[in-house]
Amino acid sequence: MPCCYSTIVDPSTYDDLGLCSSLPLRVHKFAHLADKGARRAQEDWKRMVGPIKNFTGCLSPRFNGIAVAVPECIPERLEIVTYANEFAFLHDDILDNVGKEEYQNVRVRKSQMQAKLILELLVVNEPQAMVLLKCWEGLVKGESGSQHFNFRTLDEHLPHRVVNLGQTFWFRIVTFAMGLTISSDEAERANNITDPAYATLALANDYFSWEKEYIEFKENSTSEDMANAIWIIMKEHSVDLEEAKNICQDKIRESCKEYVRRH
């Protein structure tokens, strides 16, 4: 499929730590629309739900997360797709950190913003939006799987982590963004190609969020283990933190190269 809406970023202008050098980085030509969607989502959340603290989401000084994650998004859909993604991030980050008493109040206010988002998605393309929303409903209800902590090896942890990350939801948000109609059978077959990409995403997420997750684990943990690849590698191989990070980096490179090979 030819690339119509994105350009390749010169690899000499950014540092990927050598993790994904086998995969070219593309950025959407209309990335400002992604920034607009992220900012609008944050403003709506503050107005309709509550304050936002220590949250960045898709925004960054150079590349918007969705502008590089879905570089071939139809331009007319880029703002709402980023809005939806930002809402999902806010939902996870903020609702995970509110007390039980506040949770119900936030949940009610969040539902108003969610209804607004659903209407916007339906206006774009109702049949494709319904497929996306069905996956989203499953993700919110926990079909992505509850968090488990007692994994002994990375091979045990990674398949669960990929599902927990919302693999099905991400597949559907990408297909909605690109205006693709794909059956469940076709989506299942596509997993043979995309599985290493999701593994790369899961490992990279665990790698770059390690410090944040470890602080939260030490402050609020109800378990003796963490659901993080770095932690599991330290236990599995009896290595220190720095060596575990090196091993995780190698795994990221391997899965990225495997995705390129299958693709």
JSON list of C-alpha atoms in Angstrom, two decimals, residues 41-263:
[
{"chain": "A", "resi": 41, "resn": "ALA", "atom": "CA", "xyz": [-9.45, 15.91, 24.70]},
{"chain": "A", "resi": 42, "resn": "GLN", "atom": "CA", "xyz": [-7.46, 17.24, 27.63]},
{"chain": "A", "resi": 43, "resn": "GLU", "atom": "CA", "xyz": [-9.49, 20.45, 27.75]},
{"chain": "A", "resi": 44, "resn": "ASP", "atom": "CA", "xyz": [-12.77, 18.51, 27.59]},
{"chain": "A", "resi": 45, "resn": "TRP", "atom": "CA", "xyz": [-11.58, 16.21, 30.36]},
{"chain": "A", "resi": 46, "resn": "LYS", "atom": "CA", "xyz": [-10.70, 19.15, 32.61]},
{"chain": "A", "resi": 47, "resn": "ARG", "atom": "CA", "xyz": [-14.03, 20.82, 31.85]},
{"chain": "A", "resi": 48, "resn": "MET", "atom": "CA", "xyz": [-16.28, 17.74, 32.07]},
{"chain": "A", "resi": 49, "resn": "VAL", "atom": "CA", "xyz": [-14.45, 15.27, 34.33]},
{"chain": "A", "resi": 50, "resn": "GLY", "atom": "CA", "xyz": [-11.80, 16.83, 36.53]},
{"chain": "A", "resi": 51, "resn": "PRO", "atom": "CA", "xyz": [-8.21, 18.07, 36.87]},
{"chain": "A", "resi": 52, "resn": "ILE", "atom": "CA", "xyz": [-5.26, 16.49, 35.07]},
{"chain": "A", "resi": 53, "resn": "LYS", "atom": "CA", "xyz": [-1.94, 16.03, 36.86]},
{"chain": "A", "resi": 54, "resn": "ASN", "atom": "CA", "xyz": [1.37, 14.60, 35.64]},
{"chain": "A", "resi": 55, "resn": "PHE", "atom": "CA", "xyz": [-0.04, 13.59, 32.27]},
{"chain": "A", "resi": 56, "resn": "THR", "atom": "CA", "xyz": [1.41, 14.09, 28.80]},
{"chain": "A", "resi": 57, "resn": "GLY", "atom": "CA", "xyz": [-0.49, 11.64, 26.58]},
{"chain": "A", "resi": 58, "resn": "CYS", "atom": "CA", "xyz": [0.14, 11.94, 22.85]},
{"chain": "A", "resi": 59, "resn": "LEU", "atom": "CA", "xyz": [1.72, 15.39, 22.99]},
{"chain": "A", "resi": 60, "resn": "SER", "atom": "CA", "xyz": [5.47, 15.83, 22.82]},
{"chain": "A", "resi": 61, "resn": "PRO", "atom": "CA", "xyz": [7.90, 18.59, 21.77]},
{"chain": "A", "resi": 62, "resn": "ARG", "atom": "CA", "xyz": [8.44, 17.02, 18.34]},
{"chain": "A", "resi": 63, "resn": "PHE", "atom": "CA", "xyz": [6.23, 14.06, 17.40]},
{"chain": "A", "resi": 64, "resn": "ASN", "atom": "CA", "xyz": [2.61, 13.54, 18.38]},
{"chain": "A", "resi": 65, "resn": "GLY", "atom": "CA", "xyz": [2.17, 9.88, 19.36]},
{"chain": "A", "resi": 66, "resn": "ILE", "atom": "CA", "xyz": [-0.66, 9.18, 16.93]},
{"chain": "A", "resi": 67, "resn": "ALA", "atom": "CA", "xyz": [0.98, 11.16, 14.12]},
{"chain": "A", "resi": 68, "resn": "VAL", "atom": "CA", "xyz": [3.81, 8.60, 14.12]},
{"chain": "A", "resi": 69, "resn": "ALA", "atom": "CA", "xyz": [1.88, 5.53, 15.32]},
{"chain": "A", "resi": 70, "resn": "VAL", "atom": "CA", "xyz": [-0.76, 5.86, 12.58]},
{"chain": "A", "resi": 71, "resn": "PRO", "atom": "CA", "xyz": [1.01, 7.97, 9.94]},
{"chain": "A", "resi": 72, "resn": "GLU", "atom": "CA", "xyz": [-1.41, 6.91, 7.19]},
{"chain": "A", "resi": 73, "resn": "CYS", "atom": "CA", "xyz": [-4.53, 7.98, 9.06]},
{"chain": "A", "resi": 74, "resn": "ILE", "atom": "CA", "xyz": [-7.05, 9.66, 6.77]},
{"chain": "A", "resi": 75, "resn": "PRO", "atom": "CA", "xyz": [-6.48, 13.39, 7.46]},
{"chain": "A", "resi": 76, "resn": "GLU", "atom": "CA", "xyz": [-10.15, 14.05, 8.18]},
{"chain": "A", "resi": 77, "resn": "ARG", "atom": "CA", "xyz": [-10.03, 11.37, 10.90]},
{"chain": "A", "resi": 78, "resn": "LEU", "atom": "CA", "xyz": [-6.73, 12.29, 12.53]},
{"chain": "A", "resi": 79, "resn": "GLU", "atom": "CA", "xyz": [-8.15, 14.73, 15.08]},
{"chain": "A", "resi": 80, "resn": "ILE", "atom": "CA", "xyz": [-10.92, 12.45, 16.34]},
{"chain": "A", "resi": 81, "resn": "VAL", "atom": "CA", "xyz": [-8.67, 9.35, 16.36]},
{"chain": "A", "resi": 82, "resn": "THR", "atom": "CA", "xyz": [-6.15, 11.23, 18.52]},
{"chain": "A", "resi": 83, "resn": "TYR", "atom": "CA", "xyz": [-8.98, 12.53, 20.72]},
{"chain": "A", "resi": 84, "resn": "ALA", "atom": "CA", "xyz": [-10.17, 8.94, 21.24]},
{"chain": "A", "resi": 85, "resn": "ASN", "atom": "CA", "xyz": [-6.67, 7.74, 22.05]},
{"chain": "A", "resi": 86, "resn": "GLU", "atom": "CA", "xyz": [-6.09, 10.61, 24.48]},
{"chain": "A", "resi": 87, "resn": "PHE", "atom": "CA", "xyz": [-9.39, 9.80, 26.18]},
{"chain": "A", "resi": 88, "resn": "ALA", "atom": "CA", "xyz": [-8.30, 6.17, 26.56]},
{"chain": "A", "resi": 89, "resn": "PHE", "atom": "CA", "xyz": [-4.97, 7.26, 28.09]},
{"chain": "A", "resi": 90, "resn": "LEU", "atom": "CA", "xyz": [-6.71, 9.64, 30.48]},
{"chain": "A", "resi": 91, "resn": "HIS", "atom": "CA", "xyz": [-9.18, 6.92, 31.42]},
{"chain": "A", "resi": 92, "resn": "ASP", "atom": "CA", "xyz": [-6.37, 4.50, 32.31]},
{"chain": "A", "resi": 93, "resn": "ASP", "atom": "CA", "xyz": [-4.01, 6.92, 34.03]},
{"chain": "A", "resi": 94, "resn": "ILE", "atom": "CA", "xyz": [-6.46, 8.93, 36.08]},
{"chain": "A", "resi": 95, "resn": "LEU", "atom": "CA", "xyz": [-9.06, 6.32, 37.01]},
{"chain": "A", "resi": 96, "resn": "ASP", "atom": "CA", "xyz": [-6.28, 4.00, 38.15]},
{"chain": "A", "resi": 97, "resn": "ASN", "atom": "CA", "xyz": [-5.19, 6.61, 40.69]},
{"chain": "A", "resi": 98, "resn": "VAL", "atom": "CA", "xyz": [-8.42, 7.80, 42.29]},
{"chain": "A", "resi": 99, "resn": "GLY", "atom": "CA", "xyz": [-9.84, 6.53, 45.55]},
{"chain": "A", "resi": 100, "resn": "LYS", "atom": "CA", "xyz": [-12.93, 4.35, 45.77]},
{"chain": "A", "resi": 101, "resn": "GLU", "atom": "CA", "xyz": [-15.14, 7.22, 46.92]},
{"chain": "A", "resi": 102, "resn": "GLU", "atom": "CA", "xyz": [-14.08, 9.49, 44.07]},
{"chain": "A", "resi": 103, "resn": "TYR", "atom": "CA", "xyz": [-14.15, 6.72, 41.46]},
{"chain": "A", "resi": 104, "resn": "GLN", "atom": "CA", "xyz": [-17.93, 6.68, 41.02]},
{"chain": "A", "resi": 105, "resn": "ASN", "atom": "CA", "xyz": [-18.15, 10.46, 40.67]},
{"chain": "A", "resi": 106, "resn": "VAL", "atom": "CA", "xyz": [-15.37, 10.51, 38.08]},
{"chain": "A", "resi": 107, "resn": "ARG", "atom": "CA", "xyz": [-16.96, 7.60, 36.25]},
{"chain": "A", "resi": 108, "resn": "VAL", "atom": "CA", "xyz": [-20.28, 9.43, 35.87]},
{"chain": "A", "resi": 109, "resn": "ARG", "atom": "CA", "xyz": [-18.61, 12.61, 34.61]},
{"chain": "A", "resi": 110, "resn": "LYS", "atom": "CA", "xyz": [-16.39, 10.59, 32.29]},
{"chain": "A", "resi": 111, "resn": "SER", "atom": "CA", "xyz": [-19.47, 8.96, 30.73]},
{"chain": "A", "resi": 112, "resn": "GLN", "atom": "CA", "xyz": [-20.65, 12.36, 29.49]},
{"chain": "A", "resi": 113, "resn": "MET", "atom": "CA", "xyz": [-17.38, 12.93, 27.66]},
{"chain": "A", "resi": 114, "resn": "GLN", "atom": "CA", "xyz": [-17.44, 9.38, 26.33]},
{"chain": "A", "resi": 115, "resn": "ALA", "atom": "CA", "xyz": [-20.93, 9.90, 24.89]},
{"chain": "A", "resi": 116, "resn": "LYS", "atom": "CA", "xyz": [-19.69, 13.02, 23.11]},
{"chain": "A", "resi": 117, "resn": "LEU", "atom": "CA", "xyz": [-16.78, 11.06, 21.64]},
{"chain": "A", "resi": 118, "resn": "ILE", "atom": "CA", "xyz": [-19.01, 8.20, 20.47]},
{"chain": "A", "resi": 119, "resn": "LEU", "atom": "CA", "xyz": [-21.27, 10.60, 18.60]},
{"chain": "A", "resi": 120, "resn": "GLU", "atom": "CA", "xyz": [-18.28, 12.15, 16.82]},
{"chain": "A", "resi": 121, "resn": "LEU", "atom": "CA", "xyz": [-16.99, 8.72, 15.77]},
{"chain": "A", "resi": 122, "resn": "LEU", "atom": "CA", "xyz": [-20.41, 7.65, 14.47]},
{"chain": "A", "resi": 123, "resn": "VAL", "atom": "CA", "xyz": [-20.68, 10.77, 12.34]},
{"chain": "A", "resi": 124, "resn": "VAL", "atom": "CA", "xyz": [-17.40, 9.90, 10.60]},
{"chain": "A", "resi": 125, "resn": "ASN", "atom": "CA", "xyz": [-18.43, 6.38, 9.58]},
{"chain": "A", "resi": 126, "resn": "GLU", "atom": "CA", "xyz": [-21.09, 4.54, 11.56]},
{"chain": "A", "resi": 127, "resn": "PRO", "atom": "CA", "xyz": [-20.35, 0.91, 10.50]},
{"chain": "A", "resi": 128, "resn": "GLN", "atom": "CA", "xyz": [-16.61, 1.25, 11.08]},
{"chain": "A", "resi": 129, "resn": "ALA", "atom": "CA", "xyz": [-17.16, 3.17, 14.31]},
{"chain": "A", "resi": 130, "resn": "MET", "atom": "CA", "xyz": [-19.45, 0.43, 15.65]},
{"chain": "A", "resi": 131, "resn": "VAL", "atom": "CA", "xyz": [-16.71, -2.17, 15.16]},
{"chain": "A", "resi": 132, "resn": "LEU", "atom": "CA", "xyz": [-14.25, 0.04, 17.03]},
{"chain": "A", "resi": 133, "resn": "LEU", "atom": "CA", "xyz": [-16.71, 0.80, 19.83]},
{"chain": "A", "resi": 134, "resn": "LYS", "atom": "CA", "xyz": [-17.50, -2.88, 20.35]},
{"chain": "A", "resi": 135, "resn": "CYS", "atom": "CA", "xyz": [-13.79, -3.56, 20.90]},
{"chain": "A", "resi": 136, "resn": "TRP", "atom": "CA", "xyz": [-13.55, -0.56, 23.19]},
{"chain": "A", "resi": 137, "resn": "GLU", "atom": "CA", "xyz": [-16.46, -1.83, 25.27]},
{"chain": "A", "resi": 138, "resn": "GLY", "atom": "CA", "xyz": [-14.68, -5.14, 25.69]},
{"chain": "A", "resi": 139, "resn": "LEU", "atom": "CA", "xyz": [-11.48, -3.38, 26.73]},
{"chain": "A", "resi": 140, "resn": "VAL", "atom": "CA", "xyz": [-13.26, -1.28, 29.36]},
{"chain": "A", "resi": 141, "resn": "LYS", "atom": "CA", "xyz": [-15.11, -4.33, 30.70]},
{"chain": "A", "resi": 142, "resn": "GLY", "atom": "CA", "xyz": [-11.84, -6.15, 31.14]},
{"chain": "A", "resi": 143, "resn": "GLU", "atom": "CA", "xyz": [-11.70, -8.44, 28.13]},
{"chain": "A", "resi": 144, "resn": "SER", "atom": "CA", "xyz": [-8.08, -7.40, 27.71]},
{"chain": "A", "resi": 145, "resn": "GLY", "atom": "CA", "xyz": [-7.42, -9.44, 30.82]},
{"chain": "A", "resi": 146, "resn": "SER", "atom": "CA", "xyz": [-6.81, -8.51, 34.42]},
{"chain": "A", "resi": 147, "resn": "GLN", "atom": "CA", "xyz": [-3.32, -7.65, 35.54]},
{"chain": "A", "resi": 148, "resn": "HIS", "atom": "CA", "xyz": [-1.28, -10.67, 36.67]},
{"chain": "A", "resi": 149, "resn": "PHE", "atom": "CA", "xyz": [2.01, -10.50, 38.52]},
{"chain": "A", "resi": 150, "resn": "ASN", "atom": "CA", "xyz": [3.30, -14.02, 39.13]},
{"chain": "A", "resi": 151, "resn": "PHE", "atom": "CA", "xyz": [5.02, -14.67, 35.80]},
{"chain": "A", "resi": 152, "resn": "ARG", "atom": "CA", "xyz": [8.30, -16.54, 36.09]},
{"chain": "A", "resi": 153, "resn": "THR", "atom": "CA", "xyz": [9.61, -15.92, 32.57]},
{"chain": "A", "resi": 154, "resn": "LEU", "atom": "CA", "xyz": [9.35, -13.28, 29.89]},
{"chain": "A", "resi": 155, "resn": "ASP", "atom": "CA", "xyz": [7.91, -15.87, 27.50]},
{"chain": "A", "resi": 156, "resn": "GLU", "atom": "CA", "xyz": [5.00, -16.32, 29.94]},
{"chain": "A", "resi": 157, "resn": "HIS", "atom": "CA", "xyz": [4.54, -12.60, 30.52]},
{"chain": "A", "resi": 158, "resn": "LEU", "atom": "CA", "xyz": [4.70, -11.25, 26.97]},
{"chain": "A", "resi": 159, "resn": "PRO", "atom": "CA", "xyz": [1.58, -12.85, 25.37]},
{"chain": "A", "resi": 160, "resn": "HIS", "atom": "CA", "xyz": [-0.52, -11.72, 28.33]},
{"chain": "A", "resi": 161, "resn": "ARG", "atom": "CA", "xyz": [1.04, -8.26, 28.25]},
{"chain": "A", "resi": 162, "resn": "VAL", "atom": "CA", "xyz": [0.19, -7.86, 24.56]},
{"chain": "A", "resi": 163, "resn": "VAL", "atom": "CA", "xyz": [-3.46, -8.69, 25.23]},
{"chain": "A", "resi": 164, "resn": "ASN", "atom": "CA", "xyz": [-3.54, -6.51, 28.34]},
{"chain": "A", "resi": 165, "resn": "LEU", "atom": "CA", "xyz": [-2.17, -3.63, 26.27]},
{"chain": "A", "resi": 166, "resn": "GLY", "atom": "CA", "xyz": [-5.36, -3.73, 24.19]},
{"chain": "A", "resi": 167, "resn": "GLN", "atom": "CA", "xyz": [-4.18, -5.49, 21.04]},
{"chain": "A", "resi": 168, "resn": "THR", "atom": "CA", "xyz": [-7.65, -5.88, 19.53]},
{"chain": "A", "resi": 169, "resn": "PHE", "atom": "CA", "xyz": [-8.62, -2.28, 20.33]},
{"chain": "A", "resi": 170, "resn": "TRP", "atom": "CA", "xyz": [-5.42, -0.94, 18.75]},
{"chain": "A", "resi": 171, "resn": "PHE", "atom": "CA", "xyz": [-5.97, -3.00, 15.63]},
{"chain": "A", "resi": 172, "resn": "ARG", "atom": "CA", "xyz": [-9.46, -1.57, 15.26]},
{"chain": "A", "resi": 173, "resn": "ILE", "atom": "CA", "xyz": [-8.45, 2.02, 15.93]},
{"chain": "A", "resi": 174, "resn": "VAL", "atom": "CA", "xyz": [-5.78, 1.75, 13.21]},
{"chain": "A", "resi": 175, "resn": "THR", "atom": "CA", "xyz": [-8.24, 0.27, 10.70]},
{"chain": "A", "resi": 176, "resn": "PHE", "atom": "CA", "xyz": [-10.80, 2.96, 11.57]},
{"chain": "A", "resi": 177, "resn": "ALA", "atom": "CA", "xyz": [-8.14, 5.64, 11.16]},
{"chain": "A", "resi": 178, "resn": "MET", "atom": "CA", "xyz": [-7.26, 4.33, 7.71]},
{"chain": "A", "resi": 179, "resn": "GLY", "atom": "CA", "xyz": [-10.87, 3.72, 6.65]},
{"chain": "A", "resi": 180, "resn": "LEU", "atom": "CA", "xyz": [-10.41, -0.04, 6.32]},
{"chain": "A", "resi": 181, "resn": "THR", "atom": "CA", "xyz": [-13.21, -2.57, 6.71]},
{"chain": "A", "resi": 182, "resn": "ILE", "atom": "CA", "xyz": [-11.72, -5.87, 7.87]},
{"chain": "A", "resi": 183, "resn": "SER", "atom": "CA", "xyz": [-13.65, -8.93, 8.98]},
{"chain": "A", "resi": 184, "resn": "SER", "atom": "CA", "xyz": [-12.90, -10.81, 12.20]},
{"chain": "A", "resi": 185, "resn": "ASP", "atom": "CA", "xyz": [-11.40, -13.68, 10.19]},
{"chain": "A", "resi": 186, "resn": "GLU", "atom": "CA", "xyz": [-9.14, -11.29, 8.30]},
{"chain": "A", "resi": 187, "resn": "ALA", "atom": "CA", "xyz": [-8.14, -9.63, 11.55]},
{"chain": "A", "resi": 188, "resn": "GLU", "atom": "CA", "xyz": [-7.23, -13.01, 13.01]},
{"chain": "A", "resi": 189, "resn": "ARG", "atom": "CA", "xyz": [-5.03, -13.81, 10.03]},
{"chain": "A", "resi": 190, "resn": "ALA", "atom": "CA", "xyz": [-3.41, -10.40, 10.27]},
{"chain": "A", "resi": 191, "resn": "ASN", "atom": "CA", "xyz": [-2.21, -11.29, 13.76]},
{"chain": "A", "resi": 192, "resn": "ASN", "atom": "CA", "xyz": [0.41, -13.54, 12.19]},
{"chain": "A", "resi": 193, "resn": "ILE", "atom": "CA", "xyz": [1.99, -10.38, 10.78]},
{"chain": "A", "resi": 194, "resn": "THR", "atom": "CA", "xyz": [1.32, -7.91, 13.56]},
{"chain": "A", "resi": 195, "resn": "ASP", "atom": "CA", "xyz": [2.07, -10.02, 16.67]},
{"chain": "A", "resi": 196, "resn": "PRO", "atom": "CA", "xyz": [5.78, -9.02, 16.71]},
{"chain": "A", "resi": 197, "resn": "ALA", "atom": "CA", "xyz": [4.78, -5.35, 16.38]},
{"chain": "A", "resi": 198, "resn": "TYR", "atom": "CA", "xyz": [2.60, -5.59, 19.48]},
{"chain": "A", "resi": 199, "resn": "ALA", "atom": "CA", "xyz": [5.39, -7.44, 21.29]},
{"chain": "A", "resi": 200, "resn": "THR", "atom": "CA", "xyz": [7.73, -4.57, 20.40]},
{"chain": "A", "resi": 201, "resn": "LEU", "atom": "CA", "xyz": [5.19, -2.06, 21.71]},
{"chain": "A", "resi": 202, "resn": "ALA", "atom": "CA", "xyz": [4.66, -4.00, 24.95]},
{"chain": "A", "resi": 203, "resn": "LEU", "atom": "CA", "xyz": [8.38, -4.40, 25.63]},
{"chain": "A", "resi": 204, "resn": "ALA", "atom": "CA", "xyz": [9.10, -0.75, 24.81]},
{"chain": "A", "resi": 205, "resn": "ASN", "atom": "CA", "xyz": [6.27, 0.36, 27.07]},
{"chain": "A", "resi": 206, "resn": "ASP", "atom": "CA", "xyz": [7.65, -1.70, 29.96]},
{"chain": "A", "resi": 207, "resn": "TYR", "atom": "CA", "xyz": [11.18, -0.44, 29.29]},
{"chain": "A", "resi": 208, "resn": "PHE", "atom": "CA", "xyz": [10.38, 3.27, 29.18]},
{"chain": "A", "resi": 209, "resn": "SER", "atom": "CA", "xyz": [7.79, 3.20, 31.98]},
{"chain": "A", "resi": 210, "resn": "TRP", "atom": "CA", "xyz": [9.99, 1.21, 34.38]},
{"chain": "A", "resi": 211, "resn": "GLU", "atom": "CA", "xyz": [10.92, 4.11, 36.69]},
{"chain": "A", "resi": 212, "resn": "LYS", "atom": "CA", "xyz": [7.33, 5.36, 36.98]},
{"chain": "A", "resi": 213, "resn": "GLU", "atom": "CA", "xyz": [5.93, 1.87, 37.56]},
{"chain": "A", "resi": 214, "resn": "TYR", "atom": "CA", "xyz": [8.60, 0.99, 40.11]},
{"chain": "A", "resi": 215, "resn": "ILE", "atom": "CA", "xyz": [7.89, 4.11, 42.17]},
{"chain": "A", "resi": 216, "resn": "GLU", "atom": "CA", "xyz": [4.17, 3.28, 42.15]},
{"chain": "A", "resi": 217, "resn": "PHE", "atom": "CA", "xyz": [4.96, -0.33, 43.07]},
{"chain": "A", "resi": 218, "resn": "LYS", "atom": "CA", "xyz": [7.05, 0.72, 46.08]},
{"chain": "A", "resi": 219, "resn": "GLU", "atom": "CA", "xyz": [4.46, 3.21, 47.27]},
{"chain": "A", "resi": 220, "resn": "ASN", "atom": "CA", "xyz": [1.18, 1.38, 46.70]},
{"chain": "A", "resi": 221, "resn": "SER", "atom": "CA", "xyz": [1.85, -2.26, 45.89]},
{"chain": "A", "resi": 222, "resn": "THR", "atom": "CA", "xyz": [-0.50, -4.99, 47.11]},
{"chain": "A", "resi": 223, "resn": "SER", "atom": "CA", "xyz": [1.69, -7.66, 45.50]},
{"chain": "A", "resi": 224, "resn": "GLU", "atom": "CA", "xyz": [5.29, -8.81, 45.84]},
{"chain": "A", "resi": 225, "resn": "ASP", "atom": "CA", "xyz": [5.74, -8.78, 42.06]},
{"chain": "A", "resi": 226, "resn": "MET", "atom": "CA", "xyz": [5.41, -6.33, 39.17]},
{"chain": "A", "resi": 227, "resn": "ALA", "atom": "CA", "xyz": [3.82, -6.96, 35.77]},
{"chain": "A", "resi": 228, "resn": "ASN", "atom": "CA", "xyz": [6.79, -5.43, 33.98]},
{"chain": "A", "resi": 229, "resn": "ALA", "atom": "CA", "xyz": [9.27, -7.08, 31.61]},
{"chain": "A", "resi": 230, "resn": "ILE", "atom": "CA", "xyz": [12.28, -5.53, 33.37]},
{"chain": "A", "resi": 231, "resn": "TRP", "atom": "CA", "xyz": [11.22, -6.99, 36.72]},
{"chain": "A", "resi": 232, "resn": "ILE", "atom": "CA", "xyz": [10.55, -10.41, 35.24]},
{"chain": "A", "resi": 233, "resn": "ILE", "atom": "CA", "xyz": [13.90, -10.47, 33.41]},
{"chain": "A", "resi": 234, "resn": "MET", "atom": "CA", "xyz": [15.71, -9.65, 36.67]},
{"chain": "A", "resi": 235, "resn": "LYS", "atom": "CA", "xyz": [14.01, -12.59, 38.38]},
{"chain": "A", "resi": 236, "resn": "GLU", "atom": "CA", "xyz": [14.28, -15.01, 35.46]},
{"chain": "A", "resi": 237, "resn": "HIS", "atom": "CA", "xyz": [17.98, -14.44, 34.79]},
{"chain": "A", "resi": 238, "resn": "SER", "atom": "CA", "xyz": [19.09, -13.36, 38.30]},
{"chain": "A", "resi": 239, "resn": "VAL", "atom": "CA", "xyz": [20.59, -10.14, 36.96]},
{"chain": "A", "resi": 240, "resn": "ASP", "atom": "CA", "xyz": [20.69, -6.55, 38.19]},
{"chain": "A", "resi": 241, "resn": "LEU", "atom": "CA", "xyz": [18.60, -3.69, 36.82]},
{"chain": "A", "resi": 242, "resn": "GLU", "atom": "CA", "xyz": [21.09, -2.49, 34.21]},
{"chain": "A", "resi": 243, "resn": "GLU", "atom": "CA", "xyz": [21.61, -5.96, 32.76]},
{"chain": "A", "resi": 244, "resn": "ALA", "atom": "CA", "xyz": [17.83, -6.54, 32.71]},
{"chain": "A", "resi": 245, "resn": "LYS", "atom": "CA", "xyz": [17.43, -3.31, 30.73]},
{"chain": "A", "resi": 246, "resn": "ASN", "atom": "CA", "xyz": [20.08, -4.48, 28.26]},
{"chain": "A", "resi": 247, "resn": "ILE", "atom": "CA", "xyz": [18.29, -7.80, 27.80]},
{"chain": "A", "resi": 248, "resn": "CYS", "atom": "CA", "xyz": [14.98, -5.99, 27.31]},
{"chain": "A", "resi": 249, "resn": "GLN", "atom": "CA", "xyz": [16.58, -3.77, 24.67]},
{"chain": "A", "resi": 250, "resn": "ASP", "atom": "CA", "xyz": [17.79, -6.86, 22.82]},
{"chain": "A", "resi": 251, "resn": "LYS", "atom": "CA", "xyz": [14.29, -8.34, 22.93]},
{"chain": "A", "resi": 252, "resn": "ILE", "atom": "CA", "xyz": [12.85, -5.11, 21.50]},
{"chain": "A", "resi": 253, "resn": "ARG", "atom": "CA", "xyz": [15.33, -5.22, 18.62]},
{"chain": "A", "resi": 254, "resn": "GLU", "atom": "CA", "xyz": [14.54, -8.89, 17.94]},
{"chain": "A", "resi": 255, "resn": "SER", "atom": "CA", "xyz": [10.76, -8.41, 17.86]},
{"chain": "A", "resi": 256, "resn": "CYS", "atom": "CA", "xyz": [11.05, -5.29, 15.68]},
{"chain": "A", "resi": 257, "resn": "LYS", "atom": "CA", "xyz": [13.22, -7.13, 13.17]},
{"chain": "A", "resi": 258, "resn": "GLU", "atom": "CA", "xyz": [10.79, -10.05, 13.16]},
{"chain": "A", "resi": 259, "resn": "TYR", "atom": "CA", "xyz": [7.90, -7.69, 12.39]},
{"chain": "A", "resi": 260, "resn": "VAL", "atom": "CA", "xyz": [9.84, -6.21, 9.46]},
{"chain": "A", "resi": 261, "resn": "ARG", "atom": "CA", "xyz": [10.62, -9.73, 8.22]},
{"chain": "A", "resi": 262, "resn": "ARG", "atom": "CA", "xyz": [6.95, -10.82, 8.34]},
{"chain": "A", "resi": 263, "resn": "HIS", "atom": "CA", "xyz": [5.71, -7.54, 6.94]}
]
